[in-house]
PDB file of N, CA and C in Angstrom:
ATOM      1  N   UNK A  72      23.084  -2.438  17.380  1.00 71.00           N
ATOM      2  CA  UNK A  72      23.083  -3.096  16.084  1.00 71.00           C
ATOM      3  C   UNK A  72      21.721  -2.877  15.428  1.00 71.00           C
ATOM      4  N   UNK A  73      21.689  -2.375  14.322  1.00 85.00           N
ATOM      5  CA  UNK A  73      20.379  -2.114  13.628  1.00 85.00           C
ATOM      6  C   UNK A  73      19.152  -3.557  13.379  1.00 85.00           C
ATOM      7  N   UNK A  74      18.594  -3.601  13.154  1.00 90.00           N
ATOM      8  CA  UNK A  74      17.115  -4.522  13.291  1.00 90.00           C
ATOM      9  C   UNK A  74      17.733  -5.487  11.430  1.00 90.00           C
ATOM     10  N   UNK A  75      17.596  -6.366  11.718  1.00 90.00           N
ATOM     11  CA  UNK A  75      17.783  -7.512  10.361  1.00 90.00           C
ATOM     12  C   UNK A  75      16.496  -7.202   9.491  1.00 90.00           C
ATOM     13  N   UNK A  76      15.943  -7.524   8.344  1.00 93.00           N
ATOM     14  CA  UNK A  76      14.381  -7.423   7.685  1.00 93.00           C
ATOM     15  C   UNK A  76      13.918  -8.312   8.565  1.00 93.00           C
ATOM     16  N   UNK A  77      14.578  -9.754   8.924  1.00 92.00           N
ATOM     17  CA  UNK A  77      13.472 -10.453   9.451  1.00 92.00           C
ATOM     18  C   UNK A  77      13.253 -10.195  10.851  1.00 92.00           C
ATOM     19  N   UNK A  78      13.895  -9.472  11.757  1.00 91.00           N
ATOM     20  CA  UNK A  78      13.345  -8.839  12.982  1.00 91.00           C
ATOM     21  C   UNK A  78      12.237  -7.780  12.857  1.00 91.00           C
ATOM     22  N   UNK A  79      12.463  -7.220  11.724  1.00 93.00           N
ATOM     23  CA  UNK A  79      11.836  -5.820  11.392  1.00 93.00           C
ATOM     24  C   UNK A  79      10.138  -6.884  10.757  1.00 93.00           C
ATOM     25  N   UNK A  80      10.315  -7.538  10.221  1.00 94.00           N
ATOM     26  CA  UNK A  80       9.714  -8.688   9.588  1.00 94.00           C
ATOM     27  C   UNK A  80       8.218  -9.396  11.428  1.00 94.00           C
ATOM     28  N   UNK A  81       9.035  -9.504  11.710  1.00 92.00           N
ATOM     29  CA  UNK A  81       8.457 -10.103  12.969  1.00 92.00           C
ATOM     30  C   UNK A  81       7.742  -8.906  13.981  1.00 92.00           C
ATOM     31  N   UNK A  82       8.496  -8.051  13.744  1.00 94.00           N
ATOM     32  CA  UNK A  82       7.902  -7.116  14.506  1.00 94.00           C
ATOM     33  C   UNK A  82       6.873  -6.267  13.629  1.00 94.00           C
ATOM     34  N   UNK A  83       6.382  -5.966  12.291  1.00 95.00           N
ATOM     35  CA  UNK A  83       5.424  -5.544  11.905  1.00 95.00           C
ATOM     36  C   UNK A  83       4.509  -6.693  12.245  1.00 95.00           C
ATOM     37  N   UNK A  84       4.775  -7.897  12.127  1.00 94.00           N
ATOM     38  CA  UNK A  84       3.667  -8.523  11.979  1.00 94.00           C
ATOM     39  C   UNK A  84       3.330  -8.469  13.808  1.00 94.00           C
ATOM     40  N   UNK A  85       3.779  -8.559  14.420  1.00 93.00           N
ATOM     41  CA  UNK A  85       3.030  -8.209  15.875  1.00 93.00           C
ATOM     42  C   UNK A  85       2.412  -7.030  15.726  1.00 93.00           C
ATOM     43  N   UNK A  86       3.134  -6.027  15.400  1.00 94.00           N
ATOM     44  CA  UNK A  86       1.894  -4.696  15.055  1.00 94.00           C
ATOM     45  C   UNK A  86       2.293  -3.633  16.296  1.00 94.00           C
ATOM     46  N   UNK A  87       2.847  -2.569  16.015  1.00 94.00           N
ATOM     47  CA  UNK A  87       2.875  -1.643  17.340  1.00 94.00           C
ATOM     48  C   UNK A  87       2.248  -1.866  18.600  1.00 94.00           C
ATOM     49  N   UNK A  88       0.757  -2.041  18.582  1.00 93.00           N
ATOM     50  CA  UNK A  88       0.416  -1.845  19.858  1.00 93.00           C
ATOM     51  C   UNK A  88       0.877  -3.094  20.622  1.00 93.00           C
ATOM     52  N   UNK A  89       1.055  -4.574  19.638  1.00 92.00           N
ATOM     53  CA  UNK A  89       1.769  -5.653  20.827  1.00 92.00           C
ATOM     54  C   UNK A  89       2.998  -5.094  21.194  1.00 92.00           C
ATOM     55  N   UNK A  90       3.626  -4.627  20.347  1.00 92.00           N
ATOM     56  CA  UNK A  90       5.171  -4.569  20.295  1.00 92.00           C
ATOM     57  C   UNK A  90       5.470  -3.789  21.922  1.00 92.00           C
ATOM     58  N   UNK A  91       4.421  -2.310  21.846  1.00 90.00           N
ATOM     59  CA  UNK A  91       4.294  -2.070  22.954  1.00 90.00           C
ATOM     60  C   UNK A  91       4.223  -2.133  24.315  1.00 90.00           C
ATOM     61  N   UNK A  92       3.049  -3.211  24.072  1.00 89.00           N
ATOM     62  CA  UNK A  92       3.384  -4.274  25.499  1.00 89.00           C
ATOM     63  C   UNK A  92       3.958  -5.337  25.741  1.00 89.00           C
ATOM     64  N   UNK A  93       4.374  -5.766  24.831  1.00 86.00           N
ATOM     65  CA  UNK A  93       5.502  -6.682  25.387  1.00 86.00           C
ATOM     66  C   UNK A  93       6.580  -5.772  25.857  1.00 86.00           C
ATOM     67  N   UNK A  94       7.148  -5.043  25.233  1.00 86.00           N
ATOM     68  CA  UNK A  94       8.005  -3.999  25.785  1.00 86.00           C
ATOM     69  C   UNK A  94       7.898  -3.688  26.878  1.00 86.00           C
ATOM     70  N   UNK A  95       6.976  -3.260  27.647  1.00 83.00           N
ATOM     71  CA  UNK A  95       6.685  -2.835  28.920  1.00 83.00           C
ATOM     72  C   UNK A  95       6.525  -4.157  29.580  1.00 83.00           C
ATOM     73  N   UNK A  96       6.620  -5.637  29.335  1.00 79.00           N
ATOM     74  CA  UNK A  96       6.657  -6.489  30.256  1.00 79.00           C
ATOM     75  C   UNK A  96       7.602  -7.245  30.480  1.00 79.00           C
ATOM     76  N   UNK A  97       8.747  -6.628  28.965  1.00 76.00           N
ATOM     77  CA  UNK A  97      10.502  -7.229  29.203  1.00 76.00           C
ATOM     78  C   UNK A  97      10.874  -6.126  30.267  1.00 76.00           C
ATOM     79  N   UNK A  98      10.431  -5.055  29.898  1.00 67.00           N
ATOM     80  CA  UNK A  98      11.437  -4.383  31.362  1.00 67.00           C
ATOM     81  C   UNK A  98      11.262  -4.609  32.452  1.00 67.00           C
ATOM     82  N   UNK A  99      10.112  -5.313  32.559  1.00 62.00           N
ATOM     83  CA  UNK A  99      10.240  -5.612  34.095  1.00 62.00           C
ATOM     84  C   UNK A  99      10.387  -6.798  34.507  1.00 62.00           C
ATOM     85  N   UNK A 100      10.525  -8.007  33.503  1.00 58.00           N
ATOM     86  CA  UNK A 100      11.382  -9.004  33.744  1.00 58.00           C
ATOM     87  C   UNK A 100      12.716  -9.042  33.112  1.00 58.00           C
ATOM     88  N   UNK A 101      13.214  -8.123  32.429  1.00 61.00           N
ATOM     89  CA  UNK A 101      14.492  -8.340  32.062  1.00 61.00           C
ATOM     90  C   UNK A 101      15.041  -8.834  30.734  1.00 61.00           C
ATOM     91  N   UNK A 102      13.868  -9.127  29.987  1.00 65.00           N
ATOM     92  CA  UNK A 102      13.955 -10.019  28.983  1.00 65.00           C
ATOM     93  C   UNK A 102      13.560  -9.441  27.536  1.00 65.00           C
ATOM     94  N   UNK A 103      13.647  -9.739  26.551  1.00 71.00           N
ATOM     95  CA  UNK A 103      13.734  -8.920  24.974  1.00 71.00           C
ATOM     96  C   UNK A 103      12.257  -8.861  24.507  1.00 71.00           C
ATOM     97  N   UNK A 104      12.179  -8.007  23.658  1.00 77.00           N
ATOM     98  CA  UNK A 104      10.621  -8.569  23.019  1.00 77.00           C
ATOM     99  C   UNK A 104      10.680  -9.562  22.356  1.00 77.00           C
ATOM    100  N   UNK A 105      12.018  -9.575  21.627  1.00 79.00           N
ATOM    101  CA  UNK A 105      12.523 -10.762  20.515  1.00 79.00           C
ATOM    102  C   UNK A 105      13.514 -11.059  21.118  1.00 79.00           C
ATOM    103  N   UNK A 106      13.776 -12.548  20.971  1.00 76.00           N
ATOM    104  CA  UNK A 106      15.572 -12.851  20.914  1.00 76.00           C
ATOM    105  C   UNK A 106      16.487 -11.776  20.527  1.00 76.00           C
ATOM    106  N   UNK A 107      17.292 -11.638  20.887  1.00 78.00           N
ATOM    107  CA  UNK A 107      19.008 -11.137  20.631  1.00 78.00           C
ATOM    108  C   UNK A 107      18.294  -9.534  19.575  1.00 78.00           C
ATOM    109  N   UNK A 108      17.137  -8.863  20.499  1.00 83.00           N
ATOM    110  CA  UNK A 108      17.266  -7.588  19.937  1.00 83.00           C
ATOM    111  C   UNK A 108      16.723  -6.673  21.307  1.00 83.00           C
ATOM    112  N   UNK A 109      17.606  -5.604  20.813  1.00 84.00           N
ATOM    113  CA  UNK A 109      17.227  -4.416  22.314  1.00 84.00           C
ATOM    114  C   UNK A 109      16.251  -3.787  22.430  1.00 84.00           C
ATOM    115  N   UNK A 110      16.630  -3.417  23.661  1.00 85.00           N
ATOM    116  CA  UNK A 110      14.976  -2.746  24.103  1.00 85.00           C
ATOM    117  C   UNK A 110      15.394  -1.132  22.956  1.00 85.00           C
ATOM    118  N   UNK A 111      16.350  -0.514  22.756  1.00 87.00           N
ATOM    119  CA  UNK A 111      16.757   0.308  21.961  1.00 87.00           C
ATOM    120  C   UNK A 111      16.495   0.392  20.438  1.00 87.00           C
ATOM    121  N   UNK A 112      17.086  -0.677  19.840  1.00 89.00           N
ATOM    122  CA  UNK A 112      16.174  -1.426  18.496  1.00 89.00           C
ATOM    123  C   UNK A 112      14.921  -1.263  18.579  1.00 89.00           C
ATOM    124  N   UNK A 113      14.104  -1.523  19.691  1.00 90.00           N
ATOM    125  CA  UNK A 113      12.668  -2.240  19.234  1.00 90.00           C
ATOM    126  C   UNK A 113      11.955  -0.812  19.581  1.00 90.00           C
ATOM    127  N   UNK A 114      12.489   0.187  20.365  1.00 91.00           N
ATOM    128  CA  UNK A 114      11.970   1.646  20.956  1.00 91.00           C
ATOM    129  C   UNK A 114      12.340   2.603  19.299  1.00 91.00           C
ATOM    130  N   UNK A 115      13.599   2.474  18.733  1.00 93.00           N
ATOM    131  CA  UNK A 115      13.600   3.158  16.986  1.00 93.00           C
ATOM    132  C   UNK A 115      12.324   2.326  16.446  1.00 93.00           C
ATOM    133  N   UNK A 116      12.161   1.451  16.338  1.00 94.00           N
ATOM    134  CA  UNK A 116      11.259   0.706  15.610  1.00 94.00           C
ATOM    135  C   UNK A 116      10.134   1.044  15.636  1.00 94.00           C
ATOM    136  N   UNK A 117       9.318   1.525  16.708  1.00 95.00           N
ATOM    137  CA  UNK A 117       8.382   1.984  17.357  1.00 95.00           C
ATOM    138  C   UNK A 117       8.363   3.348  17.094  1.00 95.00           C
ATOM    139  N   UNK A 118       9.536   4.146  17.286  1.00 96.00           N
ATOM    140  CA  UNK A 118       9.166   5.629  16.897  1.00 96.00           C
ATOM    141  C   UNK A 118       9.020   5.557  15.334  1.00 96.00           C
ATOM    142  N   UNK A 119       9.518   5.219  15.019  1.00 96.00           N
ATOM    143  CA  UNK A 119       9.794   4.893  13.264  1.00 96.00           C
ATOM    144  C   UNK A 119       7.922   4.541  12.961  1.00 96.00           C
ATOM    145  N   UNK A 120       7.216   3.613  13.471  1.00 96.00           N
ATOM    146  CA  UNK A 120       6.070   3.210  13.184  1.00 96.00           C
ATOM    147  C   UNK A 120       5.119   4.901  13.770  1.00 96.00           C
ATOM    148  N   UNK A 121       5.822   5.072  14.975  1.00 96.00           N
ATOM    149  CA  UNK A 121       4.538   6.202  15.446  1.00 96.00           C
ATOM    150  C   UNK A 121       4.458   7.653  14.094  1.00 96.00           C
ATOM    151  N   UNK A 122       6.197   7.589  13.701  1.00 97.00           N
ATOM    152  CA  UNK A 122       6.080   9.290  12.653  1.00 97.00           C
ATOM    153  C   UNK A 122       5.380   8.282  11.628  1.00 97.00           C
ATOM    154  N   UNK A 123       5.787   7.290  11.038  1.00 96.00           N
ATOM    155  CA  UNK A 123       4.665   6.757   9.766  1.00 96.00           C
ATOM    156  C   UNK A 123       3.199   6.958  10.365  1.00 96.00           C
ATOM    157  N   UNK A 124       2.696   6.609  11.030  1.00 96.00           N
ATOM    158  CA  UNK A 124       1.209   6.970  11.637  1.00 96.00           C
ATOM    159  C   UNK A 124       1.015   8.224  11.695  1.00 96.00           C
ATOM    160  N   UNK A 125       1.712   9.700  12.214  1.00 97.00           N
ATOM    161  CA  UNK A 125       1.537  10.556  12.382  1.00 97.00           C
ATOM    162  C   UNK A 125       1.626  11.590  10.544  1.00 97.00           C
ATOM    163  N   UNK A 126       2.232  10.999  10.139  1.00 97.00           N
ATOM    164  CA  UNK A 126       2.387  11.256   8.205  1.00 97.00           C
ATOM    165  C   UNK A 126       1.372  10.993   7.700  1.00 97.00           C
ATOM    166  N   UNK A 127       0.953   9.726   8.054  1.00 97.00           N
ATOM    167  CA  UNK A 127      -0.627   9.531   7.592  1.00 97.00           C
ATOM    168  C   UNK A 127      -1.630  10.145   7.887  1.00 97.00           C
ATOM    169  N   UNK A 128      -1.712  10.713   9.226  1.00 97.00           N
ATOM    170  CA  UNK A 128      -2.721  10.901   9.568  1.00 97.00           C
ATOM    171  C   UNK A 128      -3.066  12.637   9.061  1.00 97.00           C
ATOM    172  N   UNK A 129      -1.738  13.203   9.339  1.00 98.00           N
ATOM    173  CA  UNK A 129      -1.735  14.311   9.085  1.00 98.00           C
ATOM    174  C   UNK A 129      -1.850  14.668   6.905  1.00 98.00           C
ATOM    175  N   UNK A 130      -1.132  13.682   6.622  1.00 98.00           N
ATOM    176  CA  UNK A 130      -1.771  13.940   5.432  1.00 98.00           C
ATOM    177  C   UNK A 130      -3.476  13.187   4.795  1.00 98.00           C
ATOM    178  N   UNK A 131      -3.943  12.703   5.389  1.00 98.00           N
ATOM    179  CA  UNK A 131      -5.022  12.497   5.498  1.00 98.00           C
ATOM    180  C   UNK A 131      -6.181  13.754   5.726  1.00 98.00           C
ATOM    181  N   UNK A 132      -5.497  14.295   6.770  1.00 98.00           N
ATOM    182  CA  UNK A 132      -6.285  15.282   7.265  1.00 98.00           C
ATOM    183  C   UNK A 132      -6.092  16.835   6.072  1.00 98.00           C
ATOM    184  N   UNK A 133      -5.182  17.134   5.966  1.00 98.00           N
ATOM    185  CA  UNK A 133      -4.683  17.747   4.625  1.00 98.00           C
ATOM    186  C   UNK A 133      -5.795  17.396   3.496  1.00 98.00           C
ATOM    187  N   UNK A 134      -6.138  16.441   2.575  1.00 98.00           N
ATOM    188  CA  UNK A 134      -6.570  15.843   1.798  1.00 98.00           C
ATOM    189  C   UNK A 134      -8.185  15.656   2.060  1.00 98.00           C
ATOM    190  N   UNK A 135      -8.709  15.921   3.424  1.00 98.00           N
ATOM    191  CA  UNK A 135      -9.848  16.036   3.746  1.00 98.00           C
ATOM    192  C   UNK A 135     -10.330  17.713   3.870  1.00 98.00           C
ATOM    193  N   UNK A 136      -9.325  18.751   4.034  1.00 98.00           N
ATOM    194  CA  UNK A 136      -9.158  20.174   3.864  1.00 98.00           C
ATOM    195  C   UNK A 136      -9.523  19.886   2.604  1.00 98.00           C
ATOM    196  N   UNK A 137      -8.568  19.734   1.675  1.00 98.00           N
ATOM    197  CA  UNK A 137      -8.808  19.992   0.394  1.00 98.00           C
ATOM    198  C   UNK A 137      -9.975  19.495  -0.786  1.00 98.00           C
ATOM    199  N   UNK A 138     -10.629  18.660   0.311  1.00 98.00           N
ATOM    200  CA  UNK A 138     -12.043  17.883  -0.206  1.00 98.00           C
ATOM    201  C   UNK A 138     -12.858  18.894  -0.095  1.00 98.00           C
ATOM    202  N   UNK A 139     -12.914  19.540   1.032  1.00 98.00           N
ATOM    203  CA  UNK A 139     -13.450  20.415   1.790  1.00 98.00           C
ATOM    204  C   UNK A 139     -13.523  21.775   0.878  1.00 98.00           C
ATOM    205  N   UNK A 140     -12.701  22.187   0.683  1.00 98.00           N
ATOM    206  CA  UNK A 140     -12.746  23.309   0.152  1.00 98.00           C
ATOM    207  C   UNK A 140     -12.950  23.395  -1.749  1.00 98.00           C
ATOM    208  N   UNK A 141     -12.692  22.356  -1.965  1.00 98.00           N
ATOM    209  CA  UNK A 141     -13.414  22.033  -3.504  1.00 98.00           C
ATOM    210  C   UNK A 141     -14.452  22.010  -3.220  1.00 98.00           C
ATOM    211  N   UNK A 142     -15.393  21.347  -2.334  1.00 98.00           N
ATOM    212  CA  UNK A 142     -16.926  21.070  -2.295  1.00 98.00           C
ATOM    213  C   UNK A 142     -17.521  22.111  -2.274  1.00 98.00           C
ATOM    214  N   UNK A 143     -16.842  23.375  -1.267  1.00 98.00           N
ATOM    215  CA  UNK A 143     -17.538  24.534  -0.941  1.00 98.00           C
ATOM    216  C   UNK A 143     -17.739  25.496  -2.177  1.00 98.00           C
ATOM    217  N   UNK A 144     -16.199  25.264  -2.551  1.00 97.00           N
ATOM    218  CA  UNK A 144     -16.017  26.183  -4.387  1.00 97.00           C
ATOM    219  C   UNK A 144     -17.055  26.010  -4.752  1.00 97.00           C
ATOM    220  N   UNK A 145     -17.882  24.570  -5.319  1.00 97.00           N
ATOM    221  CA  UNK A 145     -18.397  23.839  -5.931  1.00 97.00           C
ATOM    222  C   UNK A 145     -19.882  24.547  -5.466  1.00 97.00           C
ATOM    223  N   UNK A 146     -20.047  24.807  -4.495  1.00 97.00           N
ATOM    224  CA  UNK A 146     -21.497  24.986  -4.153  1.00 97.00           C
ATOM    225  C   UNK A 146     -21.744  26.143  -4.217  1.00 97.00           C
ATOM    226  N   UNK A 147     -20.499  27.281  -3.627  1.00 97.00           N
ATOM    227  CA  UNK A 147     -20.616  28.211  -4.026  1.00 97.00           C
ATOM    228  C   UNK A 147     -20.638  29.197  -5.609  1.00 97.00           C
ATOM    229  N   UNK A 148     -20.040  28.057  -6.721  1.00 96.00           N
ATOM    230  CA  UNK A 148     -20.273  28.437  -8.092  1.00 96.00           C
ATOM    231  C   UNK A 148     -21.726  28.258  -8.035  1.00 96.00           C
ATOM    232  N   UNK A 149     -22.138  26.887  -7.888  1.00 95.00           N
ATOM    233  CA  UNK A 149     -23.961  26.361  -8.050  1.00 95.00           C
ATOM    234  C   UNK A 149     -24.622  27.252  -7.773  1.00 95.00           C
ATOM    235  N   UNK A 150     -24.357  28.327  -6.430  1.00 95.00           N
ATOM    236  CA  UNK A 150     -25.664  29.346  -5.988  1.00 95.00           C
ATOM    237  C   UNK A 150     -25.139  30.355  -6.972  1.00 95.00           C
ATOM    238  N   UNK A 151     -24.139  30.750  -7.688  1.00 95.00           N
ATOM    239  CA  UNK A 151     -24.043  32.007  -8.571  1.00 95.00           C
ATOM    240  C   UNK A 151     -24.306  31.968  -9.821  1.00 95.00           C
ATOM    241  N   UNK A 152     -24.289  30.224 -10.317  1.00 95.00           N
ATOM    242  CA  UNK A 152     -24.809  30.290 -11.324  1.00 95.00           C
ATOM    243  C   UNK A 152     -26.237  30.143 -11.284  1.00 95.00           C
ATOM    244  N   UNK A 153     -27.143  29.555 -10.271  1.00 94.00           N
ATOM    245  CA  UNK A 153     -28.696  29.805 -10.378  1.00 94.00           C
ATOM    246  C   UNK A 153     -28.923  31.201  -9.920  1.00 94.00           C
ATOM    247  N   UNK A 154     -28.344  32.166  -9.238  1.00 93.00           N
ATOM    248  CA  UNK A 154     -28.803  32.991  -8.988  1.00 93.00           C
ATOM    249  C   UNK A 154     -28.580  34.144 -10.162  1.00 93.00           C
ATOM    250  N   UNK A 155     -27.238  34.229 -11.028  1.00 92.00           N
ATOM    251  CA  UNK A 155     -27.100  35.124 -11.872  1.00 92.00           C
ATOM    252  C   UNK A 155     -27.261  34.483 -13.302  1.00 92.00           C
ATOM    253  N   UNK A 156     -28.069  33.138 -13.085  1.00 84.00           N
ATOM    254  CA  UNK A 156     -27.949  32.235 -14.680  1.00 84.00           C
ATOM    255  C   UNK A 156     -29.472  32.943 -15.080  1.00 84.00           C
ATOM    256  N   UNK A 157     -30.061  33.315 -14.340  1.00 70.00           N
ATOM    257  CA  UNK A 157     -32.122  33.638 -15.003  1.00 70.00           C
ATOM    258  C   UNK A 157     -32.362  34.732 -15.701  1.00 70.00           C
TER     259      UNK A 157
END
């Protein structure tokens, strides 16, 4: 059964890395992270949070390339125009 908002609700606000371990301490007692939701639910939930983290990060990193390579443009016009501006 898919996650309600307010499960989905409860579980951002714990935040992946709790979500995590509680997870790893229902399986070994047997018991949910939440009431009346699965260890299956709460493992989508979790991958679902890890590709949002991995989107970010990777477009982050993208966007720091492209900082990157404007700056260099940038410096490299500066030395051609003092060097061929005199």
């Amino acid at each position: 059964m898919p996650l309600t908002a307010e499960q989905i609700d409860m579980l951002d606000k714990l935040g992946p890395s709790n979500v995590r371990e509680r997870l790893q301490y229902a399986r070994v007692g047997g018991t949910s992270v939440l009431p009346e939701v699965s260890h299956s639910d709460v493992e989508g939930w979790l991958a679902k949070k890890d590709s949002e983290a991995s989107k970010l990060q990777a477009d982050t990193l993208w966007w720091a390339k492209a900082a990157a390579l404007i700056g260099l443009v940038g410096i490299i016009v500066a030395v051609l125009v003092a060097v061929f501006g005199k």
